[in-house]
């Protein structure tokens, strides 16, 4: 296993950034951010004579060290995944502990994938352009020269000139969030300078920016809390966004504080992005980014908010050292997310979420049949290997199940939760490896536990969980099935009816789904998909007619419906509908840019009708986020070289 981050070319072990001051202008006409990044760095060793930054597709205009221009900085050859190392020689050799200022003047270019500049037609309001970033896992280097490794934690401050309101993953200094939009100036025309400060050290992948016609509405915060919370969205979506999140966000954050300790970032806002946002949510500090597909109109998808705010402790507080230990972020977050579901709702809700996660895990493991390395919890990345290609539910659900297994082996939540608090308190603000986590777990129970608990820990098959590949978990897990059973029962009834040839004899009603909530409906569809034999086409037409699944506006249900029917004898009939839905030629009018939805639907379509799939993708490709474009292309075996950059 690499000790050093295998995805960064920077020399962060010799010298590391402590603070960055950004001075940026957002240029919507040319689709670039231009300005300076000034790093305050601290030498970790003696005799440090250069700083190496990660950059990708940045145009470097000049470098100053302690205020003086340096001429002999060098931009290295471009590595396909890691980008070009920017080497800055230092005029004096540094000894451990001493600091230096390096100011880099640069601009971003259209080839980077961290930034997506949207045309006004791609927004809700269709009047102003939009910009957003996605820096995790290793795209911060497309936004600014940085030591792009989560092992370096930095504070930052920024001032950003823009003709549209600007949001950053930091605290707004000016103009005030709750004042008039764009400081009362003309949106889209007048330049306003937005200033921000992030005083809590964060890894580079949490740098984030969004700009567009964005408005703010604050949530009510429980008594005694020092933090603020609210939602940002385009004005056209404000009422829906506020309704969807205002009841739950602050009480979820308060519940997480009870479990994990005080919230440290001062502000917890949500930002509802345009449809091309490629994830469900992204835990940018002070400002979680969410997909607009969460606006279900029934508050049924707010689990994503629980997940993202839990990252405030796991990931944003205690951070994985590098890509190999990514499960420490997502596995821990998913584990605690489900504990919070139990606390906020009921043990049955924790079970329901676990069952959904387990199915997603089995799918992910199966998809990596030819890439067993990515079935492991701790992945031994080669130097320069792309972490985006390894992204899957494995770190989430193998990780969460591993922690659940440890919890149960040790004696349950009452024993485990005090340990969780200690883990957080011990490593808050640090970046750690799996080994550090495991050593602390043992140390904690050696100090606070019994001999029996150490024996319990010794009984765990650490190697199987952490380092083995395979299509299943090392231990079969049991979950609370109270909420799962009714969904499975309905699916089983359908399956049992599969030999009934006379559809009019089928005993199903439109109201069958009324008693199932959104997550139970997902389980229902997944159960149907899990049988060895598909339902006959006639059944599926009837099924769709009764439950209107090919027209439901819930993306969580619709993508599961398509993955079910595209594996059935009715596939030819539904493939065009799936194509239309995924690129927004449907009643929603918007692409389904969240990769959780578009990737499986494109993959399922491809098995049915490759030509239609490829032409559908090519037709709408540039509307998808660059990361989604490249992963869908990989899934479909397409080569995007030569096409990229043109959108
Ligand atoms: N941090 C992740 C998103 C991510 C991971 C982006 C790796 C890029 C690289 C975020 O917290 C996440 O897990 N999002 C999930 C939400 C879900 C688990 C509730 C998603 O997008 O599906
Ligand atoms: Zn996450």
XYZ file of C-alpha atoms and ligand atoms in Angstrom:
670
model
C 0.000 0.000 0.000
C 1.233 3.480 -0.877
C 1.987 5.695 2.071
C 2.091 8.721 -0.223
C -0.985 9.869 -2.145
C -0.855 7.934 -5.444
C -2.931 10.571 -7.271
C -0.858 13.692 -6.593
C 2.469 14.867 -8.015
C 2.925 17.525 -5.320
C 5.715 17.389 -2.731
C 3.337 17.820 0.208
C 5.473 15.754 2.544
C 8.283 18.312 2.201
C 6.191 21.463 2.288
C 2.434 21.985 2.646
C -0.115 24.718 2.084
C -1.587 26.230 5.227
C -3.779 28.933 3.693
C -4.770 30.051 0.213
C -6.002 33.507 -0.716
C -7.931 33.485 -3.987
C -8.560 36.575 -6.041
C -10.788 35.560 -8.934
C -12.926 36.987 -11.695
C -15.629 34.771 -13.155
C -15.803 35.412 -16.889
C -19.060 33.911 -18.178
C -18.451 35.047 -21.763
C -15.196 33.129 -22.057
C -16.157 30.445 -19.544
C -13.065 30.853 -17.423
C -12.050 31.833 -13.932
C -8.987 34.055 -13.947
C -6.938 35.498 -11.118
C -4.463 34.539 -8.466
C -4.010 31.867 -5.836
C -1.600 32.854 -3.093
C -0.387 29.956 -0.975
C 1.078 30.324 2.449
C 3.166 27.193 2.824
C 5.025 25.683 5.757
C 8.119 23.555 5.275
C 7.881 20.133 6.902
C 11.553 19.235 6.378
C 14.843 21.042 6.295
C 16.400 22.036 2.988
C 13.224 22.466 1.010
C 14.153 24.157 -2.255
C 11.029 23.872 -4.393
C 7.249 23.626 -4.199
C 5.383 21.309 -6.541
C 1.665 21.933 -7.155
C -0.874 19.854 -9.038
C -2.517 21.596 -11.990
C -4.690 20.339 -14.783
C -5.497 22.332 -17.903
C -4.555 25.588 -16.195
C -2.893 28.399 -18.089
C -0.149 29.703 -15.777
C 0.702 33.349 -16.367
C 3.234 34.075 -13.683
C 4.574 33.105 -10.270
C 5.850 35.246 -7.412
C 7.608 34.019 -4.317
C 7.436 36.317 -1.308
C 6.383 39.093 -3.690
C 9.182 38.685 -6.254
C 8.571 37.282 -9.726
C 10.239 33.941 -10.474
C 11.016 33.165 -14.094
C 12.141 29.562 -13.919
C 8.916 27.890 -12.777
C 8.135 24.856 -14.951
C 4.924 23.188 -15.989
C 5.593 19.484 -16.458
C 4.210 17.189 -19.170
C 0.559 16.341 -18.843
C -0.227 13.078 -17.099
C -3.594 11.803 -18.333
C -5.054 11.506 -14.839
C -2.881 13.653 -12.591
C -2.351 16.640 -14.886
C 0.805 18.781 -15.057
C 3.021 19.353 -12.049
C 3.897 23.007 -11.538
C 7.408 23.226 -10.093
C 8.353 26.450 -8.400
C 12.000 26.781 -7.333
C 12.439 28.750 -4.126
C 14.976 31.582 -3.984
C 16.037 30.447 -0.523
C 16.165 27.023 1.069
C 13.631 26.531 3.839
C 14.095 24.783 7.129
C 11.323 22.824 8.853
C 8.639 25.118 10.265
C 9.446 28.188 8.173
C 6.866 29.663 5.838
C 6.793 31.204 2.391
C 4.245 32.897 0.118
C 3.770 31.671 -3.441
C 1.417 33.672 -5.656
C 0.318 32.115 -8.938
C -1.492 34.092 -11.611
C -3.475 31.789 -13.864
C -6.693 31.099 -15.696
C -8.771 27.972 -16.101
C -9.387 26.546 -19.575
C -12.322 24.835 -21.254
C -10.670 21.407 -21.081
C -10.750 21.116 -17.308
C -13.525 18.979 -15.878
C -13.965 20.532 -12.424
C -15.983 23.428 -13.787
C -19.173 23.241 -15.737
C -20.305 26.499 -17.323
C -23.928 26.138 -18.355
C -25.733 28.053 -21.062
C -28.778 29.923 -19.869
C -31.025 27.347 -21.573
C -29.619 24.697 -19.222
C -30.925 26.473 -16.113
C -34.367 26.628 -14.592
C -34.868 30.323 -15.309
C -33.315 30.209 -18.799
C -32.235 33.852 -18.407
C -28.720 33.691 -16.949
C -25.753 31.346 -17.347
C -24.568 29.195 -14.458
C -21.297 27.829 -13.159
C -20.565 25.092 -10.674
C -17.556 23.036 -9.650
C -17.077 19.412 -8.635
C -13.589 18.964 -7.207
C -13.825 15.563 -5.536
C -11.887 13.384 -5.974
C -8.945 15.010 -7.828
C -10.350 17.899 -9.854
C -9.483 20.843 -7.596
C -6.311 21.042 -9.713
C -8.513 22.100 -12.686
C -9.778 25.045 -10.643
C -6.532 26.240 -9.085
C -2.942 25.136 -8.593
C -3.066 23.151 -5.339
C -1.423 20.268 -3.577
C -4.384 18.135 -4.511
C -4.333 15.543 -1.783
C -6.698 15.172 1.188
C -3.623 14.753 3.363
C -3.108 18.530 3.192
C -5.662 20.640 5.039
C -5.870 24.340 4.431
C -7.934 27.360 5.316
C -8.879 29.777 2.571
C -10.220 33.207 1.895
C -11.438 34.518 -1.410
C -12.701 37.534 -3.208
C -14.578 36.843 -6.414
C -15.805 39.398 -8.973
C -18.840 38.328 -10.914
C -21.937 39.677 -12.648
C -23.955 36.850 -11.036
C -24.184 35.902 -7.340
C -21.279 33.703 -6.209
C -21.320 30.953 -3.580
C -18.253 29.251 -2.138
C -17.687 26.385 0.312
C -16.991 28.932 3.037
C -18.621 31.627 5.172
C -19.880 34.673 3.333
C -18.239 37.872 4.582
C -19.862 40.292 2.143
C -22.373 41.163 0.827
C -24.639 39.531 3.459
C -26.420 36.286 2.411
C -29.757 37.487 3.688
C -29.479 40.984 2.122
C -30.842 41.885 -1.316
C -29.676 39.462 -4.041
C -26.434 40.587 -5.746
C -26.098 43.420 -3.242
C -29.056 45.154 -4.887
C -27.131 45.612 -8.171
C -28.358 44.500 -11.601
C -28.035 40.727 -11.885
C -26.214 39.630 -15.011
C -24.818 43.101 -15.651
C -23.135 44.746 -12.677
C -19.965 43.301 -11.168
C -20.119 42.611 -7.452
C -17.193 41.449 -5.343
C -18.082 38.499 -3.110
C -15.783 37.805 -0.186
C -15.613 34.560 1.735
C -13.590 32.979 4.497
C -13.109 29.326 5.422
C -11.361 29.396 8.802
C -11.637 25.626 9.392
C -8.902 23.613 7.626
C -10.277 21.526 4.749
C -8.813 19.251 2.061
C -8.563 20.661 -1.481
C -11.376 18.445 -2.814
C -13.774 20.562 -0.726
C -12.970 23.782 -2.568
C -16.161 24.698 -4.393
C -17.767 27.517 -6.317
C -21.173 28.095 -7.860
C -22.469 31.203 -9.601
C -25.817 31.943 -11.149
C -29.093 33.681 -10.497
C -29.218 32.362 -6.956
C -31.393 33.422 -4.078
C -31.355 32.556 -0.420
C -33.968 31.648 2.153
C -33.000 30.854 5.725
C -34.361 27.992 7.828
C -35.439 28.271 11.409
C -32.668 27.021 13.678
C -33.384 25.197 16.969
C -32.899 27.291 20.112
C -29.396 27.553 21.465
C -27.612 26.708 18.198
C -24.766 28.945 17.059
C -24.967 27.913 13.400
C -27.153 29.229 10.591
C -28.858 27.221 7.880
C -30.812 27.863 4.698
C -31.268 27.007 1.048
C -29.988 28.581 -2.183
C -31.654 28.048 -5.532
C -32.736 29.817 -8.656
C -35.821 31.924 -7.855
C -38.038 29.646 -9.969
C -37.263 26.704 -7.649
C -37.157 28.560 -4.346
C -40.617 27.669 -3.062
C -40.191 23.975 -3.894
C -36.666 23.900 -2.478
C -37.613 25.636 0.721
C -40.590 23.339 1.239
C -38.587 20.184 0.570
C -35.767 20.931 3.021
C -36.948 23.494 5.586
C -38.667 21.082 7.959
C -35.853 18.534 8.235
C -32.413 20.034 7.625
C -31.859 21.748 10.946
C -33.344 18.955 13.022
C -31.141 16.437 11.193
C -28.083 18.579 11.889
C -29.070 18.843 15.548
C -29.488 15.039 15.729
C -26.052 14.563 14.174
C -24.547 16.931 16.742
C -26.015 14.811 19.546
C -24.268 11.794 18.124
C -20.996 13.267 16.877
C -20.325 16.533 18.711
C -20.691 20.216 17.826
C -21.004 21.293 14.182
C -17.824 23.234 13.417
C -18.504 25.082 10.176
C -20.914 27.768 11.444
C -23.165 27.638 8.376
C -25.007 24.686 6.861
C -26.635 25.749 3.608
C -27.991 23.660 0.758
C -27.604 24.640 -2.875
C -30.006 23.150 -5.430
C -28.063 22.768 -8.679
C -29.174 22.450 -12.292
C -29.948 18.940 -13.636
C -26.450 18.186 -14.924
C -25.036 18.030 -11.391
C -23.557 14.510 -11.525
C -24.072 13.441 -7.893
C -26.964 13.206 -5.464
C -25.152 15.462 -3.093
C -21.675 16.794 -2.429
C -20.625 17.748 1.089
C -18.908 21.041 0.278
C -18.302 22.727 3.643
C -20.896 25.334 4.661
C -22.700 24.575 1.391
C -23.890 21.081 0.490
C -24.587 20.798 -3.250
C -27.680 18.734 -4.146
C -29.263 17.434 -7.323
C -32.621 18.982 -8.242
C -34.034 15.426 -8.400
C -34.353 15.631 -4.612
C -37.262 18.032 -5.120
C -39.773 15.188 -5.072
C -42.524 17.308 -3.566
C -43.003 14.890 -0.653
C -39.747 15.267 1.334
C -39.063 11.604 0.621
C -35.446 12.043 -0.502
C -34.063 14.052 2.391
C -31.941 11.040 3.429
C -29.373 12.493 1.066
C -29.202 15.556 3.327
C -28.575 13.305 6.348
C -25.742 11.701 4.418
C -24.146 14.968 3.326
C -24.365 16.681 6.701
C -22.874 13.596 8.361
C -19.771 14.219 6.253
C -19.236 17.342 8.384
C -17.632 14.923 10.853
C -16.585 12.014 8.615
C -14.650 13.380 5.660
C -14.742 17.098 6.306
C -13.615 16.656 9.918
C -11.788 13.317 10.025
C -10.485 12.919 6.471
C -9.136 9.928 4.518
C -5.411 10.305 3.822
C -5.812 9.476 0.119
C -7.899 7.560 -2.416
C -6.994 4.110 -1.026
C -8.727 5.011 2.257
C -11.794 6.646 0.701
C -14.022 4.193 2.569
C -13.165 6.006 5.820
C -15.175 8.927 4.400
C -18.073 7.174 2.708
C -18.320 3.980 4.753
C -18.324 5.871 8.029
C -20.765 8.449 6.699
C -23.140 5.777 5.424
C -22.921 3.835 8.675
C -23.706 6.932 10.778
C -26.370 8.095 8.301
C -28.236 4.843 9.039
C -27.767 5.183 12.789
C -29.329 8.642 12.453
C -32.221 7.128 10.484
C -32.780 4.808 13.440
C -32.636 7.682 15.921
C -34.735 10.119 13.878
C -37.263 7.611 12.489
C -37.015 3.999 13.694
C -34.843 0.853 13.604
C -36.985 -0.307 10.676
C -35.848 2.709 8.646
C -32.235 1.830 9.330
C -33.009 -1.678 8.063
C -34.761 -0.397 4.952
C -31.803 1.793 4.020
C -29.423 -1.125 4.657
C -31.402 -3.383 2.323
C -31.320 -0.780 -0.456
C -27.597 -0.313 0.100
C -26.969 -4.053 0.095
C -28.586 -4.482 -3.327
C -26.520 -1.560 -4.669
C -23.399 -3.201 -3.210
C -24.086 -6.560 -4.871
C -24.649 -4.778 -8.190
C -21.391 -2.861 -7.805
C -19.415 -5.984 -6.907
C -20.872 -7.787 -9.923
C -20.027 -4.875 -12.207
C -16.402 -5.163 -11.088
C -16.227 -8.877 -11.852
C -13.318 -8.165 -14.207
C -11.786 -5.558 -11.938
C -11.626 -7.412 -8.584
C -9.252 -4.822 -7.203
C -12.175 -2.367 -7.019
C -14.209 -4.868 -5.003
C -11.850 -4.247 -2.090
C -12.541 -1.818 0.706
C -8.958 -0.582 0.747
C -7.843 -0.197 -2.860
C -4.153 -0.347 -3.666
C -4.122 2.305 -6.393
C -1.215 2.402 -8.795
C 0.557 5.712 -9.090
C -1.602 7.831 -11.382
C -4.615 5.509 -11.463
C -7.958 7.313 -11.850
C -10.111 7.239 -8.682
C -13.191 8.241 -10.716
C -13.037 4.846 -12.444
C -13.070 3.053 -9.089
C -16.065 5.021 -7.799
C -18.883 2.701 -6.749
C -21.045 1.690 -3.807
C -18.277 -0.589 -2.489
C -16.649 1.944 -0.116
C -20.129 3.018 1.022
C -21.809 -0.280 1.664
C -18.954 -2.675 2.289
C -17.673 0.044 4.620
C -20.987 0.622 6.396
C -21.579 -3.119 6.796
C -18.072 -3.591 8.148
C -18.717 -0.961 10.827
C -22.119 -2.501 11.566
C -20.451 -5.888 11.920
C -17.900 -4.408 14.354
C -20.688 -2.644 16.270
C -22.582 -5.913 16.681
C -19.478 -7.940 17.490
C -18.640 -5.497 20.279
C -22.118 -5.516 21.790
C -24.286 -3.000 19.930
C -24.852 0.733 19.714
C -24.630 1.410 23.447
C -21.016 0.231 23.380
C -20.179 1.573 19.954
C -21.467 5.159 20.089
C -19.117 6.299 22.887
C -16.267 4.882 20.799
C -17.519 6.826 17.747
C -17.365 10.061 19.772
C -13.823 9.272 20.860
C -12.755 8.447 17.295
C -14.033 11.813 16.093
C -12.526 13.747 18.979
C -9.171 12.044 18.457
C -8.820 12.687 14.716
C -10.875 15.814 14.135
C -8.942 18.026 11.734
C -6.572 15.225 10.704
C -6.187 13.019 7.634
C -5.779 9.353 8.467
C -5.222 5.910 6.979
C -7.123 2.684 7.601
C -4.288 1.497 9.813
C -4.534 4.560 12.056
C -8.284 4.001 12.360
C -7.830 0.336 13.290
C -5.059 1.035 15.796
C -7.253 3.588 17.527
C -10.190 1.169 17.635
C -8.037 -1.377 19.454
C -6.482 1.264 21.705
C -9.908 2.605 22.659
C -11.226 -0.790 23.732
C -7.972 -1.694 25.436
C -8.400 1.426 27.537
C -12.180 1.541 27.949
C -13.393 -1.972 27.191
C -13.224 -5.480 28.543
C -11.028 -8.426 27.678
C -14.068 -9.945 26.013
C -14.259 -6.969 23.695
C -10.632 -7.349 22.659
C -11.342 -11.005 21.974
C -14.358 -9.925 19.981
C -12.155 -7.614 17.910
C -9.629 -10.412 17.429
C -12.391 -12.632 16.072
C -12.989 -10.269 13.142
C -11.559 -11.329 9.805
C -9.793 -8.018 9.134
C -8.038 -9.186 6.046
C -11.246 -10.414 4.401
C -13.101 -7.171 5.076
C -10.309 -4.763 4.222
C -8.205 -6.435 1.580
C -10.131 -9.204 -0.166
C -12.179 -8.980 -3.324
C -15.275 -11.072 -3.975
C -18.899 -10.888 -4.990
C -20.329 -10.933 -1.462
C -19.620 -9.596 2.008
C -17.267 -11.672 4.188
C -20.182 -12.078 6.646
C -23.844 -12.296 5.670
C -25.668 -9.513 7.515
C -29.161 -9.410 8.914
C -31.270 -6.281 8.888
C -34.565 -5.164 10.395
C -37.027 -6.128 7.654
C -40.205 -4.623 9.115
C -40.530 -2.086 6.306
C -38.995 -4.325 3.665
C -41.419 -7.217 4.069
C -44.566 -5.556 2.669
C -42.626 -4.411 -0.402
C -41.211 -7.878 -0.951
C -44.606 -9.466 -0.408
C -46.169 -7.408 -3.190
C -43.246 -8.227 -5.514
C -43.570 -11.920 -4.673
C -47.265 -11.852 -5.530
C -46.413 -10.463 -8.956
C -43.763 -13.104 -9.450
C -46.113 -15.883 -8.460
C -48.626 -14.630 -11.016
C -46.159 -14.942 -13.894
C -47.826 -18.014 -15.435
C -51.288 -16.468 -15.448
C -51.732 -15.877 -19.153
C -55.061 -14.086 -18.913
C -54.109 -10.603 -17.690
C -57.693 -9.843 -16.717
C -57.389 -12.554 -14.066
C -54.537 -10.735 -12.303
C -55.516 -9.465 -8.891
C -53.627 -6.166 -8.612
C -54.883 -2.605 -8.095
C -53.483 0.866 -8.676
C -53.697 1.449 -4.942
C -51.240 -1.408 -4.173
C -48.409 1.094 -3.868
C -50.300 3.601 -1.704
C -49.133 2.101 1.552
C -45.470 1.943 0.467
C -43.208 4.960 0.892
C -40.622 5.982 -1.715
C -37.886 3.734 -0.310
C -40.230 0.751 -0.037
C -41.256 1.244 -3.655
C -37.587 1.123 -4.590
C -37.240 -2.171 -2.700
C -40.351 -3.490 -4.428
C -38.873 -2.822 -7.885
C -35.476 -4.193 -6.908
C -37.022 -7.375 -5.602
C -38.787 -7.891 -8.926
C -35.497 -7.312 -10.701
C -33.758 -9.889 -8.516
C -35.768 -12.957 -9.641
C -34.115 -15.375 -12.004
C -37.039 -15.196 -14.367
C -38.476 -11.945 -15.675
C -42.188 -11.235 -15.701
C -43.749 -11.727 -19.158
C -44.122 -8.618 -21.315
C -47.905 -8.601 -20.942
C -47.547 -8.511 -17.168
C -45.155 -5.594 -17.381
C -47.471 -3.567 -19.628
C -50.266 -4.162 -17.144
C -47.928 -3.362 -14.265
C -46.980 -0.049 -15.865
C -50.598 0.784 -16.623
C -51.638 0.170 -13.002
C -48.741 1.952 -11.304
C -47.806 4.573 -13.966
C -44.126 3.921 -13.451
C -43.026 4.936 -16.950
C -44.408 8.396 -16.284
C -43.671 8.912 -12.584
C -41.703 12.083 -11.872
C -39.681 10.356 -9.163
C -36.269 9.665 -10.684
C -35.516 7.102 -7.942
C -38.507 5.028 -9.073
C -38.271 5.690 -12.785
C -34.649 4.556 -13.164
C -35.405 1.346 -11.261
C -38.441 0.738 -13.448
C -36.306 1.106 -16.580
C -33.535 -1.153 -15.306
C -36.230 -3.757 -14.529
C -38.092 -3.659 -17.839
C -34.961 -3.316 -19.967
C -33.946 -6.759 -18.700
C -37.334 -8.223 -19.662
C -39.041 -9.457 -22.833
C -40.697 -6.003 -22.973
C -37.330 -4.271 -23.348
C -37.752 -3.274 -26.999
C -40.984 -1.583 -26.091
C -39.532 0.554 -23.274
C -36.083 1.399 -24.607
C -37.180 4.519 -26.502
C -39.005 5.807 -23.404
C -35.889 5.263 -21.335
C -33.823 7.127 -23.936
C -36.215 10.054 -23.975
C -36.314 10.217 -20.211
C -32.569 10.184 -19.685
C -31.969 13.070 -22.100
C -35.037 15.029 -21.052
C -37.213 14.567 -24.120
C -40.063 13.906 -21.705
C -42.484 15.767 -19.472
C -39.648 16.950 -17.194
C -37.737 18.521 -20.104
C -34.394 18.067 -18.343
C -31.552 15.539 -18.644
C -31.079 13.094 -15.786
C -27.521 14.185 -15.079
C -27.132 12.414 -11.736
C -24.823 9.498 -12.530
C -26.746 7.175 -10.222
C -29.619 7.450 -12.721
C -28.086 8.025 -16.127
C -25.265 5.496 -16.004
C -27.362 2.391 -15.246
C -30.062 3.475 -17.685
C -27.552 3.998 -20.509
C -25.936 0.654 -19.664
C -29.277 -1.172 -19.633
C -30.346 0.506 -22.910
C -27.058 -0.467 -24.511
C -27.753 -4.158 -23.956
C -31.097 -3.790 -25.723
C -30.308 -1.393 -28.549
C -26.690 -0.225 -28.827
C -27.277 2.012 -31.860
C -30.118 3.895 -30.228
C -28.088 4.205 -27.018
C -25.060 5.673 -28.739
C -27.055 8.066 -30.885
C -29.050 9.182 -27.830
C -25.859 9.811 -25.895
C -24.187 11.632 -28.773
C -27.224 13.825 -29.299
C -27.266 15.070 -25.690
C -23.674 14.475 -24.638
C -22.627 18.065 -24.066
C -25.520 18.660 -21.694
C -24.075 16.122 -19.276
C -21.358 17.038 -16.828
C -17.845 16.339 -18.166
C -17.313 13.632 -15.525
C -20.589 11.945 -16.480
C -19.706 12.275 -20.173
C -16.464 10.500 -19.681
C -17.847 7.702 -17.478
C -20.871 7.039 -19.721
C -18.496 6.917 -22.671
C -16.359 4.374 -20.774
C -19.463 2.333 -19.970
C -20.488 2.292 -23.632
C -16.974 1.620 -24.898
C -16.754 4.972 -26.694
C -13.638 7.062 -27.141
C -14.238 10.724 -26.391
C -10.800 11.969 -27.391
C -11.248 14.710 -29.921
C -14.827 15.357 -28.867
C -14.104 16.700 -25.394
C -13.661 20.403 -24.976
C -16.173 21.096 -27.708
C -18.906 21.295 -25.108
N -18.822 12.780 -1.500
C -19.844 12.095 -2.185
C -19.869 12.375 -3.663
C -18.576 12.067 -4.386
C -17.761 11.016 -4.014
C -18.212 12.859 -5.437
C -16.580 10.774 -4.701
C -17.028 12.606 -6.121
C -16.222 11.565 -5.745
C -21.218 12.397 -1.594
O -21.209 12.535 -0.215
C -22.101 11.218 -1.858
O -21.805 10.182 -1.351
N -23.164 11.386 -2.632
C -24.123 10.342 -2.865
C -25.321 10.609 -1.984
C -25.935 9.407 -1.368
C -24.993 8.383 -0.843
C -26.927 9.800 -0.299
C -24.571 10.356 -4.305
O -24.248 11.290 -5.024
O -25.213 9.413 -4.732
Zn -20.833 10.686 0.738
